[in-house]
Amino acid sequence: HLFNTTIRENIRIANKQASDEAIIASAQLAQVHDFIMSLPDGYDTYVGENGVALSGGERQRIALSRILLKDAPIWILDEMTANLDPLTANDVMNAVMQAAEGRTIILMTHHLAFLEKYQFDQIITL
């Protein structure tokens, strides 16, 4: 979910004390920094209610930036690459798996190829 505020504040919700550098680093990991910088107001761009001004993939990567900024021991990721093209999805998944070192990841996906590429302790198929 994105709120009717700036991209910066939508990401910062995860960590109110986060510096701009940390916000940018999380956006880079989520493969959305270059897109944000292409906008006239960059990180100060208002996204509208539910991120209406953005595409599904852009909303998804901004929300992922929020997760990456939060130093939580458990990440629950539901279809995190569903609205992304295959190349971007692969880049995002690689970045997330690197950032997830030492964390518990609960990943829900229809793309079993992602699961085969990475070392998961347990895979449950429904």
PDB file of C-alpha atoms in Angstrom:
ATOM      1  CA  HIS A   1       0.000   0.000   0.000  1.00  0.00           C
ATOM      2  CA  LEU A   2       1.234   3.488  -0.807  1.00  0.00           C
ATOM      3  CA  PHE A   3      -0.034   6.580   0.942  1.00  0.00           C
ATOM      4  CA  ASN A   4      -0.982   9.965  -0.522  1.00  0.00           C
ATOM      5  CA  THR A   5       2.368  11.555   0.213  1.00  0.00           C
ATOM      6  CA  THR A   6       5.834  11.688  -1.327  1.00  0.00           C
ATOM      7  CA  ILE A   7       7.885   8.716  -2.404  1.00  0.00           C
ATOM      8  CA  ARG A   8      10.418   9.600   0.303  1.00  0.00           C
ATOM      9  CA  GLU A   9       7.770   9.497   3.038  1.00  0.00           C
ATOM     10  CA  ASN A  10       6.229   6.303   1.661  1.00  0.00           C
ATOM     11  CA  ILE A  11       9.601   4.595   2.040  1.00  0.00           C
ATOM     12  CA  ARG A  12      10.490   6.284   5.352  1.00  0.00           C
ATOM     13  CA  ILE A  13       7.337   4.871   6.993  1.00  0.00           C
ATOM     14  CA  ALA A  14       9.372   1.715   7.636  1.00  0.00           C
ATOM     15  CA  ASN A  15      11.970   3.580   9.683  1.00  0.00           C
ATOM     16  CA  LYS A  16      11.127   7.115  10.804  1.00  0.00           C
ATOM     17  CA  GLN A  17      14.783   7.760  11.721  1.00  0.00           C
ATOM     18  CA  ALA A  18      16.154   6.720   8.322  1.00  0.00           C
ATOM     19  CA  SER A  19      18.510   9.122   6.601  1.00  0.00           C
ATOM     20  CA  ASP A  20      18.056  10.132   2.989  1.00  0.00           C
ATOM     21  CA  GLU A  21      21.128   8.025   2.191  1.00  0.00           C
ATOM     22  CA  ALA A  22      19.473   4.922   3.692  1.00  0.00           C
ATOM     23  CA  ILE A  23      16.270   5.620   1.754  1.00  0.00           C
ATOM     24  CA  ILE A  24      18.233   5.935  -1.479  1.00  0.00           C
ATOM     25  CA  ALA A  25      20.174   2.734  -0.738  1.00  0.00           C
ATOM     26  CA  SER A  26      16.935   0.793  -0.189  1.00  0.00           C
ATOM     27  CA  ALA A  27      15.479   2.195  -3.426  1.00  0.00           C
ATOM     28  CA  GLN A  28      18.627   1.171  -5.294  1.00  0.00           C
ATOM     29  CA  LEU A  29      18.330  -2.382  -3.950  1.00  0.00           C
ATOM     30  CA  ALA A  30      14.687  -2.461  -5.053  1.00  0.00           C
ATOM     31  CA  GLN A  31      15.738  -1.323  -8.541  1.00  0.00           C
ATOM     32  CA  VAL A  32      13.541   1.794  -8.371  1.00  0.00           C
ATOM     33  CA  HIS A  33      16.047   4.608  -7.692  1.00  0.00           C
ATOM     34  CA  ASP A  34      16.687   5.430 -11.360  1.00  0.00           C
ATOM     35  CA  PHE A  35      12.958   5.661 -12.018  1.00  0.00           C
ATOM     36  CA  ILE A  36      12.485   7.953  -9.010  1.00  0.00           C
ATOM     37  CA  MET A  37      15.323  10.197 -10.160  1.00  0.00           C
ATOM     38  CA  SER A  38      13.718  10.460 -13.614  1.00  0.00           C
ATOM     39  CA  LEU A  39      10.688  12.162 -12.063  1.00  0.00           C
ATOM     40  CA  PRO A  40      10.699  15.989 -11.986  1.00  0.00           C
ATOM     41  CA  ASP A  41      10.519  16.048  -8.168  1.00  0.00           C
ATOM     42  CA  GLY A  42      12.487  12.855  -7.551  1.00  0.00           C
ATOM     43  CA  TYR A  43      11.916  11.495  -4.058  1.00  0.00           C
ATOM     44  CA  ASP A  44       9.623  14.466  -3.314  1.00  0.00           C
ATOM     45  CA  THR A  45       7.092  13.338  -5.938  1.00  0.00           C
ATOM     46  CA  TYR A  46       3.571  12.856  -4.589  1.00  0.00           C
ATOM     47  CA  VAL A  47       2.170   9.488  -5.622  1.00  0.00           C
ATOM     48  CA  GLY A  48      -1.546  10.009  -4.965  1.00  0.00           C
ATOM     49  CA  GLU A  49      -3.848   7.768  -2.948  1.00  0.00           C
ATOM     50  CA  ASN A  50      -2.706   4.134  -3.246  1.00  0.00           C
ATOM     51  CA  GLY A  51       0.076   5.280  -5.592  1.00  0.00           C
ATOM     52  CA  VAL A  52      -2.412   5.995  -8.382  1.00  0.00           C
ATOM     53  CA  ALA A  53       0.191   8.081 -10.253  1.00  0.00           C
ATOM     54  CA  LEU A  54       2.488   5.049 -10.637  1.00  0.00           C
ATOM     55  CA  SER A  55       2.432   1.750 -12.511  1.00  0.00           C
ATOM     56  CA  GLY A  56       1.932  -1.513 -10.639  1.00  0.00           C
ATOM     57  CA  GLY A  57       5.615  -2.387 -10.917  1.00  0.00           C
ATOM     58  CA  GLU A  58       6.705   1.037  -9.682  1.00  0.00           C
ATOM     59  CA  ARG A  59       4.358   0.814  -6.695  1.00  0.00           C
ATOM     60  CA  GLN A  60       5.625  -2.658  -5.935  1.00  0.00           C
ATOM     61  CA  ARG A  61       9.292  -1.637  -5.997  1.00  0.00           C
ATOM     62  CA  ILE A  62       8.649   1.415  -3.795  1.00  0.00           C
ATOM     63  CA  ALA A  63       6.858  -0.820  -1.290  1.00  0.00           C
ATOM     64  CA  LEU A  64       9.800  -3.227  -1.479  1.00  0.00           C
ATOM     65  CA  SER A  65      12.143  -0.305  -0.701  1.00  0.00           C
ATOM     66  CA  ARG A  66      10.162   0.167   2.490  1.00  0.00           C
ATOM     67  CA  ILE A  67      10.703  -3.473   3.462  1.00  0.00           C
ATOM     68  CA  LEU A  68      14.425  -3.248   2.731  1.00  0.00           C
ATOM     69  CA  LEU A  69      14.701  -0.129   4.904  1.00  0.00           C
ATOM     70  CA  LYS A  70      13.108  -1.886   7.882  1.00  0.00           C
ATOM     71  CA  ASP A  71      15.619  -3.937   9.815  1.00  0.00           C
ATOM     72  CA  ALA A  72      13.138  -6.692  10.642  1.00  0.00           C
ATOM     73  CA  PRO A  73      14.266 -10.259  11.375  1.00  0.00           C
ATOM     74  CA  ILE A  74      11.389 -11.708   9.304  1.00  0.00           C
ATOM     75  CA  TRP A  75      10.280 -10.559   5.862  1.00  0.00           C
ATOM     76  CA  ILE A  76       6.972 -11.686   4.367  1.00  0.00           C
ATOM     77  CA  LEU A  77       7.018 -11.135   0.612  1.00  0.00           C
ATOM     78  CA  ASP A  78       3.842 -11.886  -1.312  1.00  0.00           C
ATOM     79  CA  GLU A  79       4.265 -11.969  -5.108  1.00  0.00           C
ATOM     80  CA  MET A  80       6.963  -9.309  -4.890  1.00  0.00           C
ATOM     81  CA  THR A  81       7.859  -9.661  -8.578  1.00  0.00           C
ATOM     82  CA  ALA A  82       4.359 -10.134 -10.004  1.00  0.00           C
ATOM     83  CA  ASN A  83       4.197  -6.774 -11.824  1.00  0.00           C
ATOM     84  CA  LEU A  84       7.804  -6.715 -12.997  1.00  0.00           C
ATOM     85  CA  ASP A  85       9.324  -7.675 -16.330  1.00  0.00           C
ATOM     86  CA  PRO A  86      11.530 -10.810 -16.145  1.00  0.00           C
ATOM     87  CA  LEU A  87      14.866  -8.945 -16.189  1.00  0.00           C
ATOM     88  CA  THR A  88      13.837  -6.501 -13.446  1.00  0.00           C
ATOM     89  CA  ALA A  89      12.266  -9.325 -11.439  1.00  0.00           C
ATOM     90  CA  ASN A  90      15.554 -11.236 -11.541  1.00  0.00           C
ATOM     91  CA  ASP A  91      17.557  -8.151 -10.495  1.00  0.00           C
ATOM     92  CA  VAL A  92      15.123  -7.412  -7.655  1.00  0.00           C
ATOM     93  CA  MET A  93      15.201 -11.005  -6.441  1.00  0.00           C
ATOM     94  CA  ASN A  94      19.020 -11.046  -6.452  1.00  0.00           C
ATOM     95  CA  ALA A  95      19.146  -7.803  -4.446  1.00  0.00           C
ATOM     96  CA  VAL A  96      16.534  -8.985  -1.964  1.00  0.00           C
ATOM     97  CA  MET A  97      18.289 -12.293  -1.371  1.00  0.00           C
ATOM     98  CA  GLN A  98      21.586 -10.494  -0.708  1.00  0.00           C
ATOM     99  CA  ALA A  99      19.899  -8.065   1.695  1.00  0.00           C
ATOM    100  CA  ALA A 100      18.038 -10.930   3.383  1.00  0.00           C
ATOM    101  CA  GLU A 101      21.205 -12.549   4.716  1.00  0.00           C
ATOM    102  CA  GLY A 102      20.526 -13.723   8.272  1.00  0.00           C
ATOM    103  CA  ARG A 103      16.776 -13.131   8.059  1.00  0.00           C
ATOM    104  CA  THR A 104      13.813 -15.432   7.816  1.00  0.00           C
ATOM    105  CA  ILE A 105      12.051 -15.006   4.473  1.00  0.00           C
ATOM    106  CA  ILE A 106       8.505 -16.131   3.818  1.00  0.00           C
ATOM    107  CA  LEU A 107       8.095 -15.806   0.068  1.00  0.00           C
ATOM    108  CA  MET A 108       4.843 -16.481  -1.748  1.00  0.00           C
ATOM    109  CA  THR A 109       5.165 -16.787  -5.504  1.00  0.00           C
ATOM    110  CA  HIS A 110       3.796 -18.462  -8.596  1.00  0.00           C
ATOM    111  CA  HIS A 111       7.301 -18.421 -10.098  1.00  0.00           C
ATOM    112  CA  LEU A 112       8.913 -21.630  -8.915  1.00  0.00           C
ATOM    113  CA  ALA A 113      12.058 -20.854 -10.925  1.00  0.00           C
ATOM    114  CA  PHE A 114      12.951 -18.241  -8.289  1.00  0.00           C
ATOM    115  CA  LEU A 115      12.764 -20.879  -5.599  1.00  0.00           C
ATOM    116  CA  GLU A 116      15.030 -23.259  -7.488  1.00  0.00           C
ATOM    117  CA  LYS A 117      17.707 -20.610  -7.992  1.00  0.00           C
ATOM    118  CA  TYR A 118      18.152 -19.820  -4.293  1.00  0.00           C
ATOM    119  CA  GLN A 119      18.832 -21.931  -1.230  1.00  0.00           C
ATOM    120  CA  PHE A 120      15.618 -22.038   0.793  1.00  0.00           C
ATOM    121  CA  ASP A 121      15.453 -24.201   3.910  1.00  0.00           C
ATOM    122  CA  GLN A 122      11.922 -25.289   3.155  1.00  0.00           C
ATOM    123  CA  ILE A 123       9.556 -25.008   0.192  1.00  0.00           C
ATOM    124  CA  ILE A 124       5.855 -25.678   0.595  1.00  0.00           C
ATOM    125  CA  THR A 125       3.799 -26.104  -2.572  1.00  0.00           C
ATOM    126  CA  LEU A 126       0.031 -25.723  -2.392  1.00  0.00           C
TER     127      LEU A 126
END
